[in-house]
CSV table of C-alpha atoms and ligand atoms in Angstrom, one decimal:
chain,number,residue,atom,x,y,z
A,109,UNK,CA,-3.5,-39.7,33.5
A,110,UNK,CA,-1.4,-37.7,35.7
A,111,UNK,CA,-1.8,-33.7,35.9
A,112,UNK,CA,1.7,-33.4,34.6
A,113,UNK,CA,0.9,-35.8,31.9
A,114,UNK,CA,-2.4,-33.7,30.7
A,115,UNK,CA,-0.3,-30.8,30.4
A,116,UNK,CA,2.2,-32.1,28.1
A,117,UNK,CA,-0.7,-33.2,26.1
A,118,UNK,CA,-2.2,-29.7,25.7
A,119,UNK,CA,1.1,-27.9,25.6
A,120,UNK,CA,1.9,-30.4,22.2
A,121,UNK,CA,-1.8,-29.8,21.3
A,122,UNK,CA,-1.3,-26.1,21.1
A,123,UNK,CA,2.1,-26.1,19.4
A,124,UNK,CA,0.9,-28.1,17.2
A,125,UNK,CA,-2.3,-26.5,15.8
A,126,UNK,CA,-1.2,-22.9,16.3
A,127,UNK,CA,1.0,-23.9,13.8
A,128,UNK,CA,-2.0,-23.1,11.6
A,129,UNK,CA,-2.1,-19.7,12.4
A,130,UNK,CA,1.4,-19.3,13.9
A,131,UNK,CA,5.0,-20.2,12.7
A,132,UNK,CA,7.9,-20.9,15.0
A,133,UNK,CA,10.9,-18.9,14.2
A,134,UNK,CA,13.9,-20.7,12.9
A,135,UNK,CA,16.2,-17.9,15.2
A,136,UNK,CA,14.5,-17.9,18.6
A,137,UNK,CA,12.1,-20.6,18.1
A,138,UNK,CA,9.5,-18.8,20.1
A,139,UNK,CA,6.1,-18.4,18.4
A,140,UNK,CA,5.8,-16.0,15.7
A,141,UNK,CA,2.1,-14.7,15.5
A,142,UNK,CA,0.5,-14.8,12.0
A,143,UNK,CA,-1.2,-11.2,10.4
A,144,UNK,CA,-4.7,-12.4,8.7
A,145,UNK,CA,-4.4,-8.7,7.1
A,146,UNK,CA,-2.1,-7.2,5.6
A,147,UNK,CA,-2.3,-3.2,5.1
A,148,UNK,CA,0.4,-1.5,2.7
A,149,UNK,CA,1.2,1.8,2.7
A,150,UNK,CA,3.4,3.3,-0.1
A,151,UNK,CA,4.5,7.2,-0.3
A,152,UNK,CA,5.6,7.7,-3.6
A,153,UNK,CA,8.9,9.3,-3.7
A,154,UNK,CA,8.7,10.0,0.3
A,155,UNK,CA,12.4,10.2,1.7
A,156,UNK,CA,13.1,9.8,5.3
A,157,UNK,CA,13.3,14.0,4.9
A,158,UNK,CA,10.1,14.6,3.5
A,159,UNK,CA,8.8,12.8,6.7
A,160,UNK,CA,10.7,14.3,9.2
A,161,UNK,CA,9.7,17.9,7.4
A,162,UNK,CA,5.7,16.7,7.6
A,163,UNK,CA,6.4,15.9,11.4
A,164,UNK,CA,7.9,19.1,12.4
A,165,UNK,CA,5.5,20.8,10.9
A,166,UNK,CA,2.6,19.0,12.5
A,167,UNK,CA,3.1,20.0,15.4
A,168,UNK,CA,2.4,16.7,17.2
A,169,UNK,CA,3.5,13.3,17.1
A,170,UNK,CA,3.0,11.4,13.6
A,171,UNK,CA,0.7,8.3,14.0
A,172,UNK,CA,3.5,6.6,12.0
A,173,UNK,CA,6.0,7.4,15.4
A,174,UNK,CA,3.7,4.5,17.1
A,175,UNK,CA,5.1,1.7,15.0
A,176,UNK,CA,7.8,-0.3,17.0
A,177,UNK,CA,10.0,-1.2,13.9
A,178,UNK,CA,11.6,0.5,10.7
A,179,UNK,CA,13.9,0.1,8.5
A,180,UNK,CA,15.6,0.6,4.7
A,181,UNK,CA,14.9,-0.7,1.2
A,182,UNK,CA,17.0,-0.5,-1.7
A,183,UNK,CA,14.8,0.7,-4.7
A,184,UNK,CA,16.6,0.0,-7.7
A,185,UNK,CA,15.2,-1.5,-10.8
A,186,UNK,CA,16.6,-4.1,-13.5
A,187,UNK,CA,17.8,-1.2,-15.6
A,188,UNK,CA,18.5,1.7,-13.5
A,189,UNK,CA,19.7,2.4,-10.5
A,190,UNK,CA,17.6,5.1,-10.2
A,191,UNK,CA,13.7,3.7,-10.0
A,192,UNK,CA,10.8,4.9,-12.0
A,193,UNK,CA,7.3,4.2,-10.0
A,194,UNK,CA,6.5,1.5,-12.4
A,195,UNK,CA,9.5,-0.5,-11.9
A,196,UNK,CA,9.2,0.3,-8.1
A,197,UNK,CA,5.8,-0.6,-7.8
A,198,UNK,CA,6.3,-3.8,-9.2
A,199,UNK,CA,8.8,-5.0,-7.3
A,200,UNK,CA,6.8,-4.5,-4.0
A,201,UNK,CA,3.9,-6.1,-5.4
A,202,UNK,CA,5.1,-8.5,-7.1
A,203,UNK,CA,8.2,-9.5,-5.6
A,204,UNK,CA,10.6,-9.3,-9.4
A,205,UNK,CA,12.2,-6.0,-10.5
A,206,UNK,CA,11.5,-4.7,-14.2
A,207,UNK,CA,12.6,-2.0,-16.2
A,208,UNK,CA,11.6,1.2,-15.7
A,209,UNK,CA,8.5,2.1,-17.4
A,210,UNK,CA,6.9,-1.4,-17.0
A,211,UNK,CA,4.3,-2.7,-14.7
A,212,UNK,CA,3.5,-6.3,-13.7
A,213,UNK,CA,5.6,-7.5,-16.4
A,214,UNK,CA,9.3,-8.2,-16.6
A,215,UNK,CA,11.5,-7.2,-18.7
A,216,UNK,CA,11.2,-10.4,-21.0
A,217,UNK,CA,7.2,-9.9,-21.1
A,218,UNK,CA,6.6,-12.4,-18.6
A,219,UNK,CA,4.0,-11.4,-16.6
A,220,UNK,CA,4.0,-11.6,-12.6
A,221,UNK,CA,1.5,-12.2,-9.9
A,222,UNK,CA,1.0,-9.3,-7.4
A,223,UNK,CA,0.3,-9.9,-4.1
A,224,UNK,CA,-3.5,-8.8,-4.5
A,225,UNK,CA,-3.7,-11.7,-7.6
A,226,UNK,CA,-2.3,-14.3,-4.9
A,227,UNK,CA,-4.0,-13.3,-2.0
A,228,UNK,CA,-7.2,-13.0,-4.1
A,229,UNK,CA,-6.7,-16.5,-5.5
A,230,UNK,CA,-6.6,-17.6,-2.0
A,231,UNK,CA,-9.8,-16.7,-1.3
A,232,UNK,CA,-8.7,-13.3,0.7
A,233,UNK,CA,-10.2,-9.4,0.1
A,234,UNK,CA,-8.3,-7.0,-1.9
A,235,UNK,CA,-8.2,-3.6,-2.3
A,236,UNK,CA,-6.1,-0.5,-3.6
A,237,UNK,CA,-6.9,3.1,-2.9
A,238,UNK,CA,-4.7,6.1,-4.2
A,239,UNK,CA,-4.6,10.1,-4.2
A,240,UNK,CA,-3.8,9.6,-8.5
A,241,UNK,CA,-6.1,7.8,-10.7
A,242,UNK,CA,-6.6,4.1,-9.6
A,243,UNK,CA,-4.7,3.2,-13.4
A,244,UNK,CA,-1.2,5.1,-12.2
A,245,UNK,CA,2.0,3.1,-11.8
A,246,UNK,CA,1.5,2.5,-8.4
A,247,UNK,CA,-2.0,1.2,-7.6
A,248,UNK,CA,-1.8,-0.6,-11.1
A,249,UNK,CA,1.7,-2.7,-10.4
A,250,UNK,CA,-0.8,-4.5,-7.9
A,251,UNK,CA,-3.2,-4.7,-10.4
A,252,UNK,CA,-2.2,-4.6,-14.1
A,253,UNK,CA,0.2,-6.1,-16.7
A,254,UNK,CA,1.5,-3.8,-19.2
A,255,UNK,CA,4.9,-2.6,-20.9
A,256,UNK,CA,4.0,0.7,-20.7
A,257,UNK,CA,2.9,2.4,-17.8
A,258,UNK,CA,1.0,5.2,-19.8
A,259,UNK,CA,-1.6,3.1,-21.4
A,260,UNK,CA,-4.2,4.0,-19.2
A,261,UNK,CA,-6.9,3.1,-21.0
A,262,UNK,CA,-5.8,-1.0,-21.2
A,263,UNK,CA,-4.5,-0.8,-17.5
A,264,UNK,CA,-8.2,0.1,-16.9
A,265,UNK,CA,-9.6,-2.8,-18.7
A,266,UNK,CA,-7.0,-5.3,-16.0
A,267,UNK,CA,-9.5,-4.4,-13.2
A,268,UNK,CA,-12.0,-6.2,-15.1
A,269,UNK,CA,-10.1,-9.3,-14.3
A,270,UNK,CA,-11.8,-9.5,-11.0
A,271,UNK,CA,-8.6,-9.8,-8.9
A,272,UNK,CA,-9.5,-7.1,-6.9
A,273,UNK,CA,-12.5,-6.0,-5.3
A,274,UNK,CA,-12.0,-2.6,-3.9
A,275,UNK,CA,-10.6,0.3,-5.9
A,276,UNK,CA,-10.8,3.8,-4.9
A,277,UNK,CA,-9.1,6.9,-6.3
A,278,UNK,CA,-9.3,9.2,-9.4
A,279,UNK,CA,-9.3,7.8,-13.3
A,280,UNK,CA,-13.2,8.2,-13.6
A,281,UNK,CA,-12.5,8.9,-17.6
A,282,UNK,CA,-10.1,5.5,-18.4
A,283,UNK,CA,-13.3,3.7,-17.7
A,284,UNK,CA,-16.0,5.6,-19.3
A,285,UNK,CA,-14.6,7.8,-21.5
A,286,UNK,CA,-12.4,6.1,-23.5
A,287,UNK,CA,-11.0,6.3,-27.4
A,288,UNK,CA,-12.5,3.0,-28.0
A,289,UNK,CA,-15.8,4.5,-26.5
A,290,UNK,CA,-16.4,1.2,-24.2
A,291,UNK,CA,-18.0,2.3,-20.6
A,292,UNK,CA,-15.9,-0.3,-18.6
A,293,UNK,CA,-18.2,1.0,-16.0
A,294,UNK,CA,-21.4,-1.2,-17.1
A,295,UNK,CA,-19.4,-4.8,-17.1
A,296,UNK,CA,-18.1,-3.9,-13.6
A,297,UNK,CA,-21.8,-3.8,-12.2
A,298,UNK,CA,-22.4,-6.9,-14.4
A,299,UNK,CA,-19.5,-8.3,-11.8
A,300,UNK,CA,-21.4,-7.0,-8.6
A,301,UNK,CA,-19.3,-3.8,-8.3
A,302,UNK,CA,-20.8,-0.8,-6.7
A,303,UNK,CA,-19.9,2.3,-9.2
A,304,UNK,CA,-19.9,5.3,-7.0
A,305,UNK,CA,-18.5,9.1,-8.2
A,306,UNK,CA,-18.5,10.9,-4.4
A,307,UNK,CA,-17.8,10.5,-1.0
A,308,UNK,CA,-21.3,10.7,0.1
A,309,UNK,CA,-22.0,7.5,-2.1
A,310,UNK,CA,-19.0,5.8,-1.5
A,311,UNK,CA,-19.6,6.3,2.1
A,312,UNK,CA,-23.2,4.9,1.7
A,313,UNK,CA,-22.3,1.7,-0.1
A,314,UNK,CA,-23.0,-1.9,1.5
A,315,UNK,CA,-21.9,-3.5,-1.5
A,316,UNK,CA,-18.4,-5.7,-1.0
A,317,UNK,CA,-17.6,-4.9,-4.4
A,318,UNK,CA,-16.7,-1.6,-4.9
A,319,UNK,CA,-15.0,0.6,-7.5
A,320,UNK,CA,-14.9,4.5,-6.0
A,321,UNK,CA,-14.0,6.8,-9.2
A,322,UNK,CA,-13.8,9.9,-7.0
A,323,UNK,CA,-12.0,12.0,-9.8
A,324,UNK,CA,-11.8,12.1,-13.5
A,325,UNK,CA,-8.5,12.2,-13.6
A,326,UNK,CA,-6.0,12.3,-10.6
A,327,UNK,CA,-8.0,13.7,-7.6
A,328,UNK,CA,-7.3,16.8,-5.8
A,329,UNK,CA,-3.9,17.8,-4.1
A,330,UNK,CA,-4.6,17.9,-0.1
A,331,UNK,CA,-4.6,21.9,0.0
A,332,UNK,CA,-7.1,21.8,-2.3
A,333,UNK,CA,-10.3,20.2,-0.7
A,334,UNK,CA,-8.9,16.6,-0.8
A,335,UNK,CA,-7.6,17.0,2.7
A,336,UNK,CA,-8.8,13.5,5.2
A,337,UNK,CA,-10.2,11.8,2.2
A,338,UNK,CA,-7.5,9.4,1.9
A,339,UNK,CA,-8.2,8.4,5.7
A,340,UNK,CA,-11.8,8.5,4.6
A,341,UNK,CA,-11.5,6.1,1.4
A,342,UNK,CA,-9.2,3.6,3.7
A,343,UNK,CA,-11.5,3.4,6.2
A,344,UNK,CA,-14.9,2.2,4.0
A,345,UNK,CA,-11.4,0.1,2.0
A,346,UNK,CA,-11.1,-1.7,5.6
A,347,UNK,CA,-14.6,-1.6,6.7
A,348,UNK,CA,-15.4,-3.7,3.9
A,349,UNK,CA,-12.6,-6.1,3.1
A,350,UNK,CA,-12.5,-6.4,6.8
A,351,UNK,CA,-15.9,-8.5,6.4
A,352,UNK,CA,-14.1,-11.4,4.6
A,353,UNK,CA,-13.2,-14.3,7.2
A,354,UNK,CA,-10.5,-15.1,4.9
A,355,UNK,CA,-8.8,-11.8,5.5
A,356,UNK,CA,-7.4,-9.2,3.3
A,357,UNK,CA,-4.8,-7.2,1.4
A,358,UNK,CA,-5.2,-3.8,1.2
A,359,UNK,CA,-2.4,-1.6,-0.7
A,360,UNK,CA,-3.1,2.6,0.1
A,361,UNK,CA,-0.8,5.0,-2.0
A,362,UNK,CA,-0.4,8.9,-1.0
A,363,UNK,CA,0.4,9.4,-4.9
A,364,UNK,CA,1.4,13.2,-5.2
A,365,UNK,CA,4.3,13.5,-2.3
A,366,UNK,CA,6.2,12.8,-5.3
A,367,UNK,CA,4.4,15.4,-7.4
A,368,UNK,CA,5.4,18.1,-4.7
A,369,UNK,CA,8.7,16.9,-4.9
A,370,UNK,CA,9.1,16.8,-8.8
A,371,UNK,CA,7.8,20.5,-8.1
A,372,UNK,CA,10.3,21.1,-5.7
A,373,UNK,CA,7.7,22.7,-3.2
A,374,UNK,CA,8.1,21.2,0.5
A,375,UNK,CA,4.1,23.3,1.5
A,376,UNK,CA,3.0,20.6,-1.6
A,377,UNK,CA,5.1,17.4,-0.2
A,378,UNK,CA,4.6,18.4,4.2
A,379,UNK,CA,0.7,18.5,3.4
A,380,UNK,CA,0.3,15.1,1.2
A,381,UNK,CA,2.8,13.7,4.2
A,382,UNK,CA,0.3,15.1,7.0
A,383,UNK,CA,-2.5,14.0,5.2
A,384,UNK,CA,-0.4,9.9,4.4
A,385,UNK,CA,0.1,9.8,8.1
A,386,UNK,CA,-3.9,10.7,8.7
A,387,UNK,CA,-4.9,7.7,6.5
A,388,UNK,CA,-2.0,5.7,8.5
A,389,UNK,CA,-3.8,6.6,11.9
A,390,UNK,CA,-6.8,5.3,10.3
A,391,UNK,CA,-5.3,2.0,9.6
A,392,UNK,CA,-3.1,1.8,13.1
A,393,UNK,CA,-6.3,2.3,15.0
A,394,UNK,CA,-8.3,-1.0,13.2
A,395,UNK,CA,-5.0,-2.7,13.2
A,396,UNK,CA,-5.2,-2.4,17.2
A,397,UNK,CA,-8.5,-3.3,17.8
A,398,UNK,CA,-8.1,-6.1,15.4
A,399,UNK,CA,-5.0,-7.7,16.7
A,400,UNK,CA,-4.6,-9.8,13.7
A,401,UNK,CA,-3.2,-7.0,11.0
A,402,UNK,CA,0.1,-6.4,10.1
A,403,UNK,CA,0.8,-2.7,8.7
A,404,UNK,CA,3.5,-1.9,6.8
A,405,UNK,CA,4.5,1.7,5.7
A,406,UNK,CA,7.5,2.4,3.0
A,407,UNK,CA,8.1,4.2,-0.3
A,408,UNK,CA,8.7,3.1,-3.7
A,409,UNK,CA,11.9,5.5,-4.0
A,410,UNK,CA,12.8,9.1,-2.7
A,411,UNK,CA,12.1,12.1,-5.2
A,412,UNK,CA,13.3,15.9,-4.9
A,413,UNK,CA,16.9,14.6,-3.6
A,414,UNK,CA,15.3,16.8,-0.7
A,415,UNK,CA,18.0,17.8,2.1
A,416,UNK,CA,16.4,20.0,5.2
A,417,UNK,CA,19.3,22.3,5.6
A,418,UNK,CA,18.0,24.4,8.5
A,419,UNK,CA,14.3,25.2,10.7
A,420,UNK,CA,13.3,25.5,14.1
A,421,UNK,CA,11.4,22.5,16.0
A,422,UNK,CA,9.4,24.9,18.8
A,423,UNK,CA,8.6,27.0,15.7
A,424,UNK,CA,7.7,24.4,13.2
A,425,UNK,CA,9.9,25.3,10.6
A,426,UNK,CA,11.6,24.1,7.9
A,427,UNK,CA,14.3,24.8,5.5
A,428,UNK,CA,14.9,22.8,2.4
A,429,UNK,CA,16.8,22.5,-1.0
A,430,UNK,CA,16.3,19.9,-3.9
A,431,UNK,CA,19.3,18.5,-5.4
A,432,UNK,CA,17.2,17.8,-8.4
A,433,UNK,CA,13.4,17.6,-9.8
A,434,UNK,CA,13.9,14.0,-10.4
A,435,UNK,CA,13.5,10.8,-8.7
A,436,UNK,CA,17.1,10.0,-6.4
A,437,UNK,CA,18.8,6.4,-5.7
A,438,UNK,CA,19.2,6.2,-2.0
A,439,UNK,CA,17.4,3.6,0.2
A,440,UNK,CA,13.7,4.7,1.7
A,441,UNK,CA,12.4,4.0,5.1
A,442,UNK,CA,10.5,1.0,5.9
A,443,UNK,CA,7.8,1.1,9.4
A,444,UNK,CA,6.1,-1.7,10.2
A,445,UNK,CA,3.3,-2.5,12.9
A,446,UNK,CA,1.2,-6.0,14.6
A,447,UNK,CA,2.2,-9.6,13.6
A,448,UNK,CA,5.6,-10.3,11.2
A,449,UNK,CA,5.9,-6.7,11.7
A,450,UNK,CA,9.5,-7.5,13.0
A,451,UNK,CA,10.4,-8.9,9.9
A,452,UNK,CA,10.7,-6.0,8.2
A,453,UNK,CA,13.4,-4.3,10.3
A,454,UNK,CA,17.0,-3.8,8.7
A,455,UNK,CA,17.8,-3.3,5.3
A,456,UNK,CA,16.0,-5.1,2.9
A,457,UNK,CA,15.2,-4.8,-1.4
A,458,UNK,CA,12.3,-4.2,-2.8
A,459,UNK,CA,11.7,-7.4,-3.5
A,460,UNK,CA,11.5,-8.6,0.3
A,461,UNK,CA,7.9,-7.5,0.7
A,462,UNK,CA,5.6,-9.8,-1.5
A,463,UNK,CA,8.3,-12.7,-0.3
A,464,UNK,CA,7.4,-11.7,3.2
A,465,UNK,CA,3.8,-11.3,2.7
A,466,UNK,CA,3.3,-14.7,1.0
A,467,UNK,CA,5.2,-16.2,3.6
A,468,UNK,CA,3.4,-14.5,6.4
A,469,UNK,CA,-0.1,-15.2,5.1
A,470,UNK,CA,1.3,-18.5,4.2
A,471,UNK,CA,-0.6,-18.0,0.2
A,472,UNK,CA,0.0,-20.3,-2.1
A,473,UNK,CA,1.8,-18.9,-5.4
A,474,UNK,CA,0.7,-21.4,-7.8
B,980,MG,MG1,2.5,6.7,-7.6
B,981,ZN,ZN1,7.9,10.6,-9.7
């Protein structure tokens, strides 16, 4: 065999069985790296301005400046053009708008796979951390079915299902201190999850089933103790999904930028924004080490209507009005980092992410 001749051979060898773990893009048919990871972000009701305000005010670059692509997402749902978190949430995990109000069910009561239920069924680690209780409309669209986003209580009894096997947030009391007095807590540890109520313990855990109730109800806002424990909870999140060989889908909401934003107080909605972008640093720094994790950064729709109408960049200071206390309609920004991350430049729908994610994980759907 000739040296050119052996050369072919492994050049078709490699093109050929990278295809398991790399795809060759239809437009410049180069090589297009496959994520075994997949780290969402989701800032509810964060607006290009609420980010730019958290950045001038932090004085130094945002960890989320690092990532090499961004871009927009229309957030509108099947019966508004104006999103509710349900409806929003849904659509990102699940890939099918709803009505607002709804999660993981469309408007017909047809219920939909999230990305956590598909990646789970094909064999990867999930996991969902948020700021709120672990039942709100954002963590639960990736985990839940129900028609209305409010019934707590059922939404608690989904993570039961065993779809996902990570949670950490607030929402101690849906579990074990319920109307129907059950302690959903006790068939969880039947299942192999670690319970844990703190930090400390959560920190402490080897188990690679873990539910991390940190809060009866929704945890702290940042100014008021809960500051770095987002970063902290995504970190043990990572630390122990990352131990699957299959990989895993890990979905991190900074629930109460929104809440500032309904308030109408930019100190509420520039501290939960520092404190997102801590938790992104978190993820930014595994995904480079790793080298195999695509992170992706966006928001489920703006809130506030928030304008900056003034400040001083030396200074750090910002001026702001609200054009309303209510969720908005215009598009919110997209940031994406590692493999596929290219995909998600331009303008996309909310839809595009679980299409994207199945296709760059290659998952099966059915
Ligand atoms: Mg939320
Ligand atoms: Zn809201």
């Amino acid at each position: 065999m000739s040296k050119k001749t052996v050369i072919y051979i492994v050049i078709f060898l490699f093109v050929t069985f990278s295809g398991c773990i790399n795809d060759i893009d239809s437009k410049s048919g180069t090589l297009q790296p496959r994520p075994r990871n997949v780290i969402l972000f989701i800032g509810d009701g964060m607006g290009v301005p609420h980010l730019y305000a958290g950045m001038t005010k932090n004085g130094q670059p945002f960890n989320l400046e690092k990532f090499p692509y961004s871009g927009l997402c229309k957030t509108y749902s099947a019966d508004n053009y104006i999103t509710d978190s349900g409806a929003g949430g849904t659509a990102i995990a699940s890939g099918q708008k709803t009505n607002n109000g709804i999660i993981g069910v469309k408007p017909d009561g047809t219920q939909v796979s999230s990305i956590t239920e598909v990646a789970h069924k094909n064999g990867m680690a999930t996991g969902v951390v948020s700021t709120s209780t672990i039942t709100h409309a954002t963590p639960a669209s990736f985990v839940a079915h129900n028609a209305g986003r409010d019934n707590y209580e059922e939404i608690a009894s989904d993570f039961l299902k065993g779809t996902i096997d990570i949670f950490i947030g607030g929402g101690e009391d849906h579990f074990r201190n319920r109307k129907d007095g059950l302690d959903l807590t006790v068939n969880l540890k039947e299942q192999g999850f670690d319970v844990v109520y703190n930090m400390e313990d959560l920190k402490k855990s080897q188990s690679s089933r873990l539910a991390g109730l940190l809060a009866k109800e929704h945890m702290q806002k940042a100014s008021e103790g809960r500051q770095g424990m987002l970063s902290e909870m995504t970190k043990k999140a990572i630390e122990t999904l990352g131990k699957n060989k299959n990989g895993f889908v890990l979905v991190v909401e900074a629930s109460m930028i929104d809440w500032g934003s309904h308030e109408n107080n930019l100190d509420y909605i520039v501290e939960e924004v520092i404190d997102m972008d801590q938790a992104i640093g978190t993820a930014l720094e595994f995904a480079k080490q790793d080298g195999k994790t695509l992170v992706v950064v966006t928001a489920d729709h703006e809130t506030g209507g928030l304008v900056l109408t003034g400040g001083d960049i030396n200074n750090r200071q910002v001026e702001a009005k609200f054009a309303g206390k209510d969720h908005s309609a215009v598009m919110v920004p997209v940031f994406s980092f590692g493999p596929w991350a290219e995909r998600f430049s331009g303008i996309h729908d909310n839809t595009f992410f679980f299409n994207e994610f199945v296709r760059a994980l290659r998952l099966k759907t059915e």
